[in-house]
mmCIF file of C-alpha atoms and ligand atoms in Angstrom:
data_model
loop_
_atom_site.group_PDB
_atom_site.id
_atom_site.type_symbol
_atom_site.label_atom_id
_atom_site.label_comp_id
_atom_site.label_asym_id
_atom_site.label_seq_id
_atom_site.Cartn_x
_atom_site.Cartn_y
_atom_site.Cartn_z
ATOM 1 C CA UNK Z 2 -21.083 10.301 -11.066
ATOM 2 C CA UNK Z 3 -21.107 13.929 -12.451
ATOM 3 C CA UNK Z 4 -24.235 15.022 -10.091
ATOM 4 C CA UNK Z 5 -21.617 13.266 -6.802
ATOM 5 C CA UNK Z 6 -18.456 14.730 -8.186
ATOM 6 C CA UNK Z 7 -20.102 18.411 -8.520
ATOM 7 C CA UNK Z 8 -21.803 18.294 -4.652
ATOM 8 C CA UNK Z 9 -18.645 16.289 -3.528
ATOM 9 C CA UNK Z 10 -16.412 19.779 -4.829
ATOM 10 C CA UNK Z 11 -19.443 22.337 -3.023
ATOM 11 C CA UNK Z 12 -19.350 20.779 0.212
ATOM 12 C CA UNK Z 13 -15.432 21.225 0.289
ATOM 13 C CA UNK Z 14 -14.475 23.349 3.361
ATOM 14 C CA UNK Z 15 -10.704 23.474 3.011
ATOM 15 C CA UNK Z 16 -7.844 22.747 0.862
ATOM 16 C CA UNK Z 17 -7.171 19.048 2.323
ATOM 17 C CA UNK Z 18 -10.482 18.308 1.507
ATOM 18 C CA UNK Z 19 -11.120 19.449 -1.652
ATOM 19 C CA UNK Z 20 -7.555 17.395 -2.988
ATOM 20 C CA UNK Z 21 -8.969 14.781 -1.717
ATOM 21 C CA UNK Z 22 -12.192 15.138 -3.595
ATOM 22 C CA UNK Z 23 -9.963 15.950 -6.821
ATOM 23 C CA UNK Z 24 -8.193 12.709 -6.290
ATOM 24 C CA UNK Z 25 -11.609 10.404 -6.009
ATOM 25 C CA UNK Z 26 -13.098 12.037 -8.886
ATOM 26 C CA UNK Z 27 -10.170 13.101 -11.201
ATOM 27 C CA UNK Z 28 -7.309 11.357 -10.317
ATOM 28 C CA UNK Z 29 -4.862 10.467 -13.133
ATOM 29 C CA UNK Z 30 -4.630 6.733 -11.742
ATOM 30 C CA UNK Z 31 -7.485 5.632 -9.648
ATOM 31 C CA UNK Z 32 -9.593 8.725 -10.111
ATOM 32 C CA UNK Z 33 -13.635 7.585 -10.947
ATOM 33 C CA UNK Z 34 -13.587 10.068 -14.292
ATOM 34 C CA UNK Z 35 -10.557 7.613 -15.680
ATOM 35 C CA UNK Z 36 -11.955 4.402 -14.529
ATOM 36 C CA UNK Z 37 -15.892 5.564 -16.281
ATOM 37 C CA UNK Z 38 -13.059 6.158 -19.268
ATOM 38 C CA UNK Z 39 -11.484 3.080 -19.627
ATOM 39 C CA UNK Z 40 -15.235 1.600 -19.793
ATOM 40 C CA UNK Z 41 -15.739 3.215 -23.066
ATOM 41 C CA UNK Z 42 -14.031 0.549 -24.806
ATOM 42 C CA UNK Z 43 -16.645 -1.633 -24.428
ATOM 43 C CA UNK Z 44 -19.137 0.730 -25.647
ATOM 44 C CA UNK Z 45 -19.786 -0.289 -29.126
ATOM 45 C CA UNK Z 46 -21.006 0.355 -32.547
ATOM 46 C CA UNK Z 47 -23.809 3.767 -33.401
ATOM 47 C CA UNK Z 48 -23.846 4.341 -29.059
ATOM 48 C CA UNK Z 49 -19.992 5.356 -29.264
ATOM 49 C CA UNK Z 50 -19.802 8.468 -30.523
ATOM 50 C CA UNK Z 51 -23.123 10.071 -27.942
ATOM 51 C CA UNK Z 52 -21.400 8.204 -24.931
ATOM 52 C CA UNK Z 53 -17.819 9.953 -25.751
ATOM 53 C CA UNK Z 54 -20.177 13.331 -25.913
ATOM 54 C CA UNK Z 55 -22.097 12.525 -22.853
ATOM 55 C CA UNK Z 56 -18.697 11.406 -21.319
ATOM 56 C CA UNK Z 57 -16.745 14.931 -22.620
ATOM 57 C CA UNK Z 58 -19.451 16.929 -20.948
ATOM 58 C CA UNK Z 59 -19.353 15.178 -17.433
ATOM 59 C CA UNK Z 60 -15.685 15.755 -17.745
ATOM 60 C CA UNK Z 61 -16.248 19.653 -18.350
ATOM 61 C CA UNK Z 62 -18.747 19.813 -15.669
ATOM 62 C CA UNK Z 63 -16.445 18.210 -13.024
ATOM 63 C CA UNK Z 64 -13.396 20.083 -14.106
ATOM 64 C CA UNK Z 65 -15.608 23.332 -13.796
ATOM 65 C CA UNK Z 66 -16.899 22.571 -10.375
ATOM 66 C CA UNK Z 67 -13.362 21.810 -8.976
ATOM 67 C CA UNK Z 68 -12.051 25.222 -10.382
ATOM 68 C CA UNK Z 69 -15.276 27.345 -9.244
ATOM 69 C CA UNK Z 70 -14.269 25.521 -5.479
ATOM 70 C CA UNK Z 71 -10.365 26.400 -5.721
ATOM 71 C CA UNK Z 72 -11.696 30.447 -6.265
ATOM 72 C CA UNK Z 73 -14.358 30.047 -3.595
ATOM 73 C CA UNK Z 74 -11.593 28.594 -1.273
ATOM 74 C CA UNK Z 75 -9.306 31.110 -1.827
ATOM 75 C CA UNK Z 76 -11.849 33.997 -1.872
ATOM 76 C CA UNK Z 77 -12.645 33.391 1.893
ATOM 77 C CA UNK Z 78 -8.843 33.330 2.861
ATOM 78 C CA UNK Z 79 -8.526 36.699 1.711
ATOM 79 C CA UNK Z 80 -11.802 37.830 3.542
ATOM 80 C CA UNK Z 81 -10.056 36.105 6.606
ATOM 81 C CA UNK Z 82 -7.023 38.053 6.321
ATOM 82 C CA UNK Z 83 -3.498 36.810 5.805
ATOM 83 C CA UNK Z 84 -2.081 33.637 8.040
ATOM 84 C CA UNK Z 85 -1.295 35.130 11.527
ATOM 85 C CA UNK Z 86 2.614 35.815 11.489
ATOM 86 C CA UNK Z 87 4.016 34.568 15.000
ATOM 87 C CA UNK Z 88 7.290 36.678 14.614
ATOM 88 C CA UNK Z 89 5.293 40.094 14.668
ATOM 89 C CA UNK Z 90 5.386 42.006 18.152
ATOM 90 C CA UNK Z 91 2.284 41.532 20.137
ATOM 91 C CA UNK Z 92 -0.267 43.990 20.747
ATOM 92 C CA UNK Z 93 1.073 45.733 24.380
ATOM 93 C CA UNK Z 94 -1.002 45.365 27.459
ATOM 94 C CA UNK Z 95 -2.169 48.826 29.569
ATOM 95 C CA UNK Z 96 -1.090 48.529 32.975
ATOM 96 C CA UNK Z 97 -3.112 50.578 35.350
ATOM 97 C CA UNK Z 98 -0.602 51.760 38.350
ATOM 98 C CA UNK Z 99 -1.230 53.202 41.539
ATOM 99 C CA UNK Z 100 -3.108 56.552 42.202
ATOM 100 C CA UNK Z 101 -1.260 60.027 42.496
ATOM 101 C CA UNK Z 102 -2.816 59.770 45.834
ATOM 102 C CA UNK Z 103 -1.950 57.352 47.413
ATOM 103 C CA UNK Z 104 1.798 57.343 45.604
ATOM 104 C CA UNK Z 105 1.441 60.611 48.146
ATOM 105 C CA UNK Z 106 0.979 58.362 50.890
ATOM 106 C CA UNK Z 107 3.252 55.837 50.275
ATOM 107 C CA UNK Z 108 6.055 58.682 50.273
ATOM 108 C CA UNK Z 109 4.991 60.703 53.217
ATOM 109 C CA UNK Z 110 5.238 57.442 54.878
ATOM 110 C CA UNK Z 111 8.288 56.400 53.732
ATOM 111 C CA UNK Z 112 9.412 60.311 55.164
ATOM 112 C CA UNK Z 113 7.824 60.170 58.487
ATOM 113 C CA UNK Z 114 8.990 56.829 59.072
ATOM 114 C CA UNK Z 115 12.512 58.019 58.531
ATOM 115 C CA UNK Z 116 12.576 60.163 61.280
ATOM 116 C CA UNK Z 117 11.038 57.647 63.697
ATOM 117 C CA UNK Z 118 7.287 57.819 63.144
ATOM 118 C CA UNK Z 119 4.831 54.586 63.233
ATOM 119 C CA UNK Z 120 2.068 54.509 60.774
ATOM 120 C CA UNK Z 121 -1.762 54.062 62.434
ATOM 121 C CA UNK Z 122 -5.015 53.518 61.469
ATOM 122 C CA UNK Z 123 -8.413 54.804 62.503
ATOM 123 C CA UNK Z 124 -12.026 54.135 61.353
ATOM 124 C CA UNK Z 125 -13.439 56.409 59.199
ATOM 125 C CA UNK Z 126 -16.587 56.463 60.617
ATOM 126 C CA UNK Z 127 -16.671 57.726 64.272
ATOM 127 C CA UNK Z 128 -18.659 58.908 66.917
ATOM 128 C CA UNK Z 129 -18.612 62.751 68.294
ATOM 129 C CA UNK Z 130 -16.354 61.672 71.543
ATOM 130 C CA UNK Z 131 -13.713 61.079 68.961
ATOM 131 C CA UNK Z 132 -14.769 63.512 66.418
ATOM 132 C CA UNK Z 133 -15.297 66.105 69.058
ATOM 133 C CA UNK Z 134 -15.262 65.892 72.356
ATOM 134 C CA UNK Z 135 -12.214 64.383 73.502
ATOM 135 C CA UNK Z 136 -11.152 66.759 70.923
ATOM 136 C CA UNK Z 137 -12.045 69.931 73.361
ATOM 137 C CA UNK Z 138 -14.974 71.089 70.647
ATOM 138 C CA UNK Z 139 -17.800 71.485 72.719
ATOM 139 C CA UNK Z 140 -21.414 70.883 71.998
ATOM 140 C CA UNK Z 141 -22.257 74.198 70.856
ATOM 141 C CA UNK Z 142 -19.105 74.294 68.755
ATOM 142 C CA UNK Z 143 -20.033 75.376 65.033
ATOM 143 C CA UNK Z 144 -17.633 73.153 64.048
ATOM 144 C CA UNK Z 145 -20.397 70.093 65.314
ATOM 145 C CA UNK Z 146 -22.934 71.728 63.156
ATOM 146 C CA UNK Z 147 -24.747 69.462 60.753
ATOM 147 C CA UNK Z 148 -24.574 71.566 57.892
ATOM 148 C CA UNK Z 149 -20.352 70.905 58.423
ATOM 149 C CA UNK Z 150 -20.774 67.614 59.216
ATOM 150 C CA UNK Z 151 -21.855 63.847 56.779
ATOM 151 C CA UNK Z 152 -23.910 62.302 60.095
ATOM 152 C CA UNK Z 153 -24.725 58.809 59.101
ATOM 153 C CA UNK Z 154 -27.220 57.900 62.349
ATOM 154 C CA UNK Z 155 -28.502 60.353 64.658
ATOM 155 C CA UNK Z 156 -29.459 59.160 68.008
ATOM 156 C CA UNK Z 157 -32.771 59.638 69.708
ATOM 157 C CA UNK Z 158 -32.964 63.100 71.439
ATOM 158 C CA UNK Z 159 -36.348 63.863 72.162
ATOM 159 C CA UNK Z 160 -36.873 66.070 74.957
ATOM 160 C CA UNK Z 161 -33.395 65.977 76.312
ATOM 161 C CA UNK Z 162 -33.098 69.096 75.239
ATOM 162 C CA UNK Z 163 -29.654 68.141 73.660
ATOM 163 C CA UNK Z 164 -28.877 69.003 70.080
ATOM 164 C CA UNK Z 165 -25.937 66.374 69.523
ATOM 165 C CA UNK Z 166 -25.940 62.670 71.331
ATOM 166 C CA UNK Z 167 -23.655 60.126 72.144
ATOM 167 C CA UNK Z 168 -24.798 57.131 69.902
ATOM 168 C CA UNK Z 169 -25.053 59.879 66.652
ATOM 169 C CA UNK Z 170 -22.350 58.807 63.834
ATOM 170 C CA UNK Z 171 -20.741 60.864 61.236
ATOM 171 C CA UNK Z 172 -17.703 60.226 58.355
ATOM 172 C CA UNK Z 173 -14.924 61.902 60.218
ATOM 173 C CA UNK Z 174 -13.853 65.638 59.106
ATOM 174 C CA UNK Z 175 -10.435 65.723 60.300
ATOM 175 C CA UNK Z 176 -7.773 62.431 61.023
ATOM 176 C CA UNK Z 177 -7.365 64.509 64.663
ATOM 177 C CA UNK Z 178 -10.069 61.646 66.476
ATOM 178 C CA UNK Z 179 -6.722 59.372 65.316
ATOM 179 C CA UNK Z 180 -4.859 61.248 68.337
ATOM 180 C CA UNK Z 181 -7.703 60.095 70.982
ATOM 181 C CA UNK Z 182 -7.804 56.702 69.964
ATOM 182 C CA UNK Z 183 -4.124 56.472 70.083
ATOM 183 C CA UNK Z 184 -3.854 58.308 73.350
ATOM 184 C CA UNK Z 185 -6.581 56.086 75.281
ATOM 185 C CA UNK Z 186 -4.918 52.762 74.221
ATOM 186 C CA UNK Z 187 -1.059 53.954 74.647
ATOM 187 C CA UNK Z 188 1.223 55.548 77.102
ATOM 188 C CA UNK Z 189 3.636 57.787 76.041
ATOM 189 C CA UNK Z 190 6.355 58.449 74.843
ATOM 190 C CA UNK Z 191 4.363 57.917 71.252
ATOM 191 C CA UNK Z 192 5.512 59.153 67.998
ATOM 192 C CA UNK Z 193 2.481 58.237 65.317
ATOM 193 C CA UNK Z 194 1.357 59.425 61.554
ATOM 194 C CA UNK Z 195 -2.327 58.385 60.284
ATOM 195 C CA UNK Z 196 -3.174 58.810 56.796
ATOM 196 C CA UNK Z 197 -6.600 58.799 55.507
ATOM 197 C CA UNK Z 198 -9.686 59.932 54.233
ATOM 198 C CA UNK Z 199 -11.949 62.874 55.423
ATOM 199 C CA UNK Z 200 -15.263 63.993 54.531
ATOM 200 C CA UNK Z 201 -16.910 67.645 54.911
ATOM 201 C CA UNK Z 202 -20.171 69.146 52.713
ATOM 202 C CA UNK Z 203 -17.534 71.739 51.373
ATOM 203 C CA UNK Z 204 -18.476 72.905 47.895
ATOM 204 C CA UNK Z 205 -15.442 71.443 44.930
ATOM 205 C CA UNK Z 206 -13.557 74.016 43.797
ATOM 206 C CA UNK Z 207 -9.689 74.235 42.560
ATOM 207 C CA UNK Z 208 -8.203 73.656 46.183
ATOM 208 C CA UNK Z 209 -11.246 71.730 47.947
ATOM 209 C CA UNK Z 210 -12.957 69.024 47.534
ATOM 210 C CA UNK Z 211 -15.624 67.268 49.950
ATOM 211 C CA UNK Z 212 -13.680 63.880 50.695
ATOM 212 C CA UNK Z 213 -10.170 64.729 50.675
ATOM 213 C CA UNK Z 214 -6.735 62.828 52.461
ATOM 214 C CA UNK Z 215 -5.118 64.221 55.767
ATOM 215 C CA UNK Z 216 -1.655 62.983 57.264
ATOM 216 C CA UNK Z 217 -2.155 63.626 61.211
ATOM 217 C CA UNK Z 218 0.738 63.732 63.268
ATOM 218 C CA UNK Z 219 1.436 63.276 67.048
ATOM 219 C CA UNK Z 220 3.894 63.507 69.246
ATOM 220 C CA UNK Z 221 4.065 62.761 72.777
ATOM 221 C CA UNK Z 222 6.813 62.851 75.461
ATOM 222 C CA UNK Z 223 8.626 65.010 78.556
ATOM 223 C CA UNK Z 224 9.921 67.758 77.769
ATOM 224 C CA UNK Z 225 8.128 68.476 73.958
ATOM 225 C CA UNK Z 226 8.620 72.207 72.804
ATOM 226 C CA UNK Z 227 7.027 74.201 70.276
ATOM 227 C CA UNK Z 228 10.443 74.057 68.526
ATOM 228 C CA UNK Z 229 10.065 70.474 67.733
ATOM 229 C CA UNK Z 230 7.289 70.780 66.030
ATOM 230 C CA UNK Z 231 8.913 74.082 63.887
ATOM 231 C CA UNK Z 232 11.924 71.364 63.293
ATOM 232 C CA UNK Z 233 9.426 68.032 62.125
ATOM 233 C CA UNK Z 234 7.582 69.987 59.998
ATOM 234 C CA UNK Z 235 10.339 72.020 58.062
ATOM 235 C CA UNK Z 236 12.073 69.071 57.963
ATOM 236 C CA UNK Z 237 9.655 67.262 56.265
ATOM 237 C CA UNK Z 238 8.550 70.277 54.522
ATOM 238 C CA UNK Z 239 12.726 70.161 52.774
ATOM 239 C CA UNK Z 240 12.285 66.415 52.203
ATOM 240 C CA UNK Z 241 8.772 65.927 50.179
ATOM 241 C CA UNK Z 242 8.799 69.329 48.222
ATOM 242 C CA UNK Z 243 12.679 70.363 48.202
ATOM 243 C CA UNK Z 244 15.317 72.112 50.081
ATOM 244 C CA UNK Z 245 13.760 75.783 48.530
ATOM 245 C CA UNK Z 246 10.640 75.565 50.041
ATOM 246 C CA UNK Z 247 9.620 78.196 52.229
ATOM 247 C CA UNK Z 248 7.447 77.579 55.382
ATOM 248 C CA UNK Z 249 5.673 79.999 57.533
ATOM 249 C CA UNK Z 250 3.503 79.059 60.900
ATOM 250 C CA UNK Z 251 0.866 81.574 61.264
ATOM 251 C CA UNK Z 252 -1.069 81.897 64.504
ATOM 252 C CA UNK Z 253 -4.502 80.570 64.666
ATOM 253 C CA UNK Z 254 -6.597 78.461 66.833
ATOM 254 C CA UNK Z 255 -7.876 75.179 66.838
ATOM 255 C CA UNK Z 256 -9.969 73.768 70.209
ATOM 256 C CA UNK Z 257 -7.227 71.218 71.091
ATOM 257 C CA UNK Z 258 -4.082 72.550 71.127
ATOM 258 C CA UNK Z 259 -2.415 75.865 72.505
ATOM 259 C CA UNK Z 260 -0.777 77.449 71.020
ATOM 260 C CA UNK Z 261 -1.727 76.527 67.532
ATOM 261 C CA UNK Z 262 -0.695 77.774 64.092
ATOM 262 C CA UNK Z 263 -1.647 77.320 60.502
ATOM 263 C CA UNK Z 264 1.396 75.958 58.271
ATOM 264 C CA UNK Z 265 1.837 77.629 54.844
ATOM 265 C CA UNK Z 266 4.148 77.183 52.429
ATOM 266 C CA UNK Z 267 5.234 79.179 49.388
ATOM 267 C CA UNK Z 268 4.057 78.074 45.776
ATOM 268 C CA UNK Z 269 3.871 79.725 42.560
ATOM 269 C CA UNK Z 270 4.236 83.228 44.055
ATOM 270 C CA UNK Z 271 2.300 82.548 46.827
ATOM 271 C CA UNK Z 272 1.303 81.345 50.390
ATOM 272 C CA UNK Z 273 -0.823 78.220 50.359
ATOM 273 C CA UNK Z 274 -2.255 76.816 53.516
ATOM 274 C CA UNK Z 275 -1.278 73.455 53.636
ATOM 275 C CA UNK Z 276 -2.298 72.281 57.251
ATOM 276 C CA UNK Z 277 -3.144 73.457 61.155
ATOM 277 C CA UNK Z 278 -0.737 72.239 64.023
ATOM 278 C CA UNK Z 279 0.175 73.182 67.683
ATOM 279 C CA UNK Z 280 0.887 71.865 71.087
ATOM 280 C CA UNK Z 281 -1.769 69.402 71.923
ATOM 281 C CA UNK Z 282 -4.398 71.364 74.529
ATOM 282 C CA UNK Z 283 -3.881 69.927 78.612
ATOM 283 C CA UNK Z 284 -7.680 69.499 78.648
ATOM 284 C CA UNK Z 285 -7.105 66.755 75.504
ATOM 285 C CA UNK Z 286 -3.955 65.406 77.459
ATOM 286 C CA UNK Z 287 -6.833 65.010 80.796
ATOM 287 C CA UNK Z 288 -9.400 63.687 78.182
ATOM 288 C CA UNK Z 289 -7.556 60.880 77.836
ATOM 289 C CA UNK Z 290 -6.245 60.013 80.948
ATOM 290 C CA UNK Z 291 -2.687 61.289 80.700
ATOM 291 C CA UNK Z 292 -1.404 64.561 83.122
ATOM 292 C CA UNK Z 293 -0.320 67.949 81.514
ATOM 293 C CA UNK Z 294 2.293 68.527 84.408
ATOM 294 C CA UNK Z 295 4.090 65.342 83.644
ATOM 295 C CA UNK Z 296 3.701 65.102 79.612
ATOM 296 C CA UNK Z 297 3.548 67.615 76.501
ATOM 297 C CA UNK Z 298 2.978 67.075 73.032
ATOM 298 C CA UNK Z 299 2.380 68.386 69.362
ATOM 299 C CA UNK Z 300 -0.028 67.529 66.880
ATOM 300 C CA UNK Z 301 -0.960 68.464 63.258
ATOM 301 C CA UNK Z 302 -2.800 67.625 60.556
ATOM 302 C CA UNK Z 303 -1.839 68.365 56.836
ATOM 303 C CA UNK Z 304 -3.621 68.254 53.730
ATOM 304 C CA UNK Z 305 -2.170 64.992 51.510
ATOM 305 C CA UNK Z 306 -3.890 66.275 48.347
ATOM 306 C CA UNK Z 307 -2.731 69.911 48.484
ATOM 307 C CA UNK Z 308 0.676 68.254 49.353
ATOM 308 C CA UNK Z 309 0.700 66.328 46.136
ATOM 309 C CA UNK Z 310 -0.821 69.256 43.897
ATOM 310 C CA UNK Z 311 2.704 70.926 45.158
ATOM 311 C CA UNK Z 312 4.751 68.788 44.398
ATOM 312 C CA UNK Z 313 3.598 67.455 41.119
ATOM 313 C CA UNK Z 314 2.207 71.414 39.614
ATOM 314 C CA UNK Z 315 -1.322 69.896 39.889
ATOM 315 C CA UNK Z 316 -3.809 73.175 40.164
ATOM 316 C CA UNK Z 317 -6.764 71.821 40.338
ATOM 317 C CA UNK Z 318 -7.532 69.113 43.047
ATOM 318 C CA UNK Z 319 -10.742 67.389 40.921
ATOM 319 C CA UNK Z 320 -8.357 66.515 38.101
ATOM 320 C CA UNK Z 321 -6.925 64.172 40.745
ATOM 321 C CA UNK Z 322 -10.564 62.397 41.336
ATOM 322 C CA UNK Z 323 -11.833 63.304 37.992
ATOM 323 C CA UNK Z 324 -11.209 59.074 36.663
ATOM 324 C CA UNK Z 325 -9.606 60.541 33.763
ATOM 325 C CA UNK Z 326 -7.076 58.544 32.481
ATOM 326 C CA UNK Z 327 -4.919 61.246 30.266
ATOM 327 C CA UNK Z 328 -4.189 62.840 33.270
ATOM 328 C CA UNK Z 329 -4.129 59.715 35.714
ATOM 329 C CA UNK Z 330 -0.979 57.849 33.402
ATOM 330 C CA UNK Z 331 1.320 61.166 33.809
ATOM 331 C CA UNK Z 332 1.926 60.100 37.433
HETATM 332 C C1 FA5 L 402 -7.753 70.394 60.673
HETATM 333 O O1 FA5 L 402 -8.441 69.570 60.071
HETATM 334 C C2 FA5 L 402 -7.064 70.072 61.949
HETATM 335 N N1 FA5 L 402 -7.497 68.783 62.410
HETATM 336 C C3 FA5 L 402 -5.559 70.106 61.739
HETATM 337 C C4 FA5 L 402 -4.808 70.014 63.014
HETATM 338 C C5 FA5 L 402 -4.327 68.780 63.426
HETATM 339 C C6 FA5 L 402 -4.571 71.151 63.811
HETATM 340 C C7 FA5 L 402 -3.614 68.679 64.624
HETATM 341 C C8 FA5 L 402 -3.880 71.043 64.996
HETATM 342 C C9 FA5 L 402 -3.388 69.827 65.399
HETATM 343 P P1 FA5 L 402 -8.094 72.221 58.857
HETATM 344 O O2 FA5 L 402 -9.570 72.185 58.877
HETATM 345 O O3 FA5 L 402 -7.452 73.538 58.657
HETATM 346 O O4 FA5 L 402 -7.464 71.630 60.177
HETATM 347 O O5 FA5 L 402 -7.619 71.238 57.694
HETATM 348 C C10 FA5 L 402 -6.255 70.910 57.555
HETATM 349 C C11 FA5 L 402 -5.847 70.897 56.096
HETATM 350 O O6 FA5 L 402 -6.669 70.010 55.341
HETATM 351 C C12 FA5 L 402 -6.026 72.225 55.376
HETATM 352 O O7 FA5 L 402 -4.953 73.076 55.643
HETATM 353 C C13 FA5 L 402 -6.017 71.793 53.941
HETATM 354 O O8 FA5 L 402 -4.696 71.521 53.486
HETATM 355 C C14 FA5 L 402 -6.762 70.497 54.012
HETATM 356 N N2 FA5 L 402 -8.165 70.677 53.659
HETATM 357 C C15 FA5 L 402 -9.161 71.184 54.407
HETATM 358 N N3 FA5 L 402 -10.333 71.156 53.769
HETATM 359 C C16 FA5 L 402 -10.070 70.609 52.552
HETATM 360 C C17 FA5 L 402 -10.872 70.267 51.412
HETATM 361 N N4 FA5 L 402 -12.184 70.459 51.389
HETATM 362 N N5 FA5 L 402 -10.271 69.704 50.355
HETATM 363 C C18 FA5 L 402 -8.939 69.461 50.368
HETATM 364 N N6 FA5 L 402 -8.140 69.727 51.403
HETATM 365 C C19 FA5 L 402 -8.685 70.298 52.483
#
């Protein structure tokens, strides 16, 4: 019984079960200890006195191996911390949330769209009649060079002499190949935005960075005017970075449009250059099928990222794409 009783109180794994080993063995009533007790009476004559010994010891034993479980019991409690309290608060969940970025986009958007222009989409992988050609860059245009250019495929050219080809693919470096697509599907009067990426081997630094966004805009109908474009893009200039901003068009050229400028606008003591724009080119409006006498238009193409770096005081554009999550969460 005392060999049971002491294995029965080791292999106790929890409070339930060790009571219920207390009560078998050493229950006041029914317990095993009492009932081996009440036996002694009919233990007579010299063997009394070494089976009340024997009897006292067993008892000691069993008592001992009930209190040594009790401490073990409560020993790995402690090492498994206090009971869970239900009442405390929980432990809060980190959200992620939507990138500075696109945040950008979503409000230029929301801008745009208030003063009547339709969101589109174009591939970002094109082909140089988008990318160029329809575009008014010809083929010995530095701006085709590969060195300025991610081509993905370059078409077979042996011994046509040629140095670019019609089934050659590249990411796109500028949202401009939007306008063509739009143009060859459409008929004016059209009144579009396109947001998206753009990819050029230029070298990161504080303002530049080699896949960046651009928000390309295009407008299309009888009768369009430099002027409109001066009014679009100070009026969305006032709306995204506030009513003080300055803006300055600067003369410049790009191959498709005439005239064009570059827009700037005044930050921290300073111009910044925050897109190109002009009067789309006639010889884009013939690319495409549609007749300079009868139709004008304006186009430009602003930098999302510089936009945003306005706006929010960001001065250096690879924080934006740098992952890091200290600056990500200020946004
Ligand atoms: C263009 O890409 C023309 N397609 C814009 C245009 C559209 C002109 C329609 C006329 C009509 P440009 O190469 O200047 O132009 O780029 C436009 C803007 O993109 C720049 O002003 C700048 O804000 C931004 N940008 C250019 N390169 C980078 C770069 N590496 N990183 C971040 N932003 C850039």
């Amino acid at each position: 019984l005392e060999s049971q009783a002491v294995a029965a109180f080791r292999e106790a794994t929890d409070n339930d079960g060790l009571e219920e080993v207390r009560i078998r063995f050493l229950g006041a009533k029914n317990g095993q200890l009492k009932s081996v007790q009440q036996q002694m009476s009919s233990v007579d004559g010299p063997d009394k006195k070494a089976a009340g010994m024997r009897l006292n010891a067993a008892k000691g034993n069993i008592q001992a191996s009930f209190e040594q479980a009790v401490e073990q019991l409560s020993q790995r409690a402690q090492k498994s911390g206090p009971a869970p309290d239900p009442t405390l608060p929980g432990n809060p969940v980190r959200l992620g949330h939507v990138h500075p970025v696109t945040q950008t986009i979503e409000h230029l958007k929301e801008i745009m769209g208030r003063m009547g222009f339709e969101v589109v989409e174009g591939p970002e992988v094109e082909d140089p009649w988008h990318n160029f050609v329809a575009l008014n860059i010809p083929e010995d245009h530095p701006a085709r060079d590969p060195l300025d250019n991610f081509y993905l495929a370059t078409a077979e050219r042996n011994g046509s002499g040629k140095t670019y080809a019609e089934g050659d693919r590249l990411l796109r470096s500028q949202t401009s190949t939007v306008q063509i697509r739009v143009m060859e599907n459409r008929q004016p009067p059209i009144r579009v935005i396109s947001l998206g990426r753009v990819y050029r081997p230029d070298e990161a630094d504080a303002t530049h960075y080699p896949m960046f966004h651009q928000m390309e805009g295009l407008l299309i109908d009888r009768g369009v005017t430099m002027a409109n474009l001066k009014t679009v893009l100070n009026m969305f200039a006032t709306s995204y970075l506030g009513e003080e901003v300055k803006v300055r068009f600067r003369p410049s050229f790009f191959p498709f449009t005439e005239p064009s400028v570059e827009v700037d606008y005044w930050w921290n003591g300073s111009w910044i250059e925050f897109g190109g724009a002009g009067m789309v080119d006639p010889a884009v409006l013939t690319a495409v099928g549609y007749d300079p006498e009868e139709v004008t238009g304006f186009a430009f193409g602003l930098g999302v990222e510089r936009l945003c770096m306005r706006r929010h005081a960001v001065t250096d554009i690879r924080d934006l794409f740098s992952g890091d999550i200290r600056f990500l969460s200020q946004f």
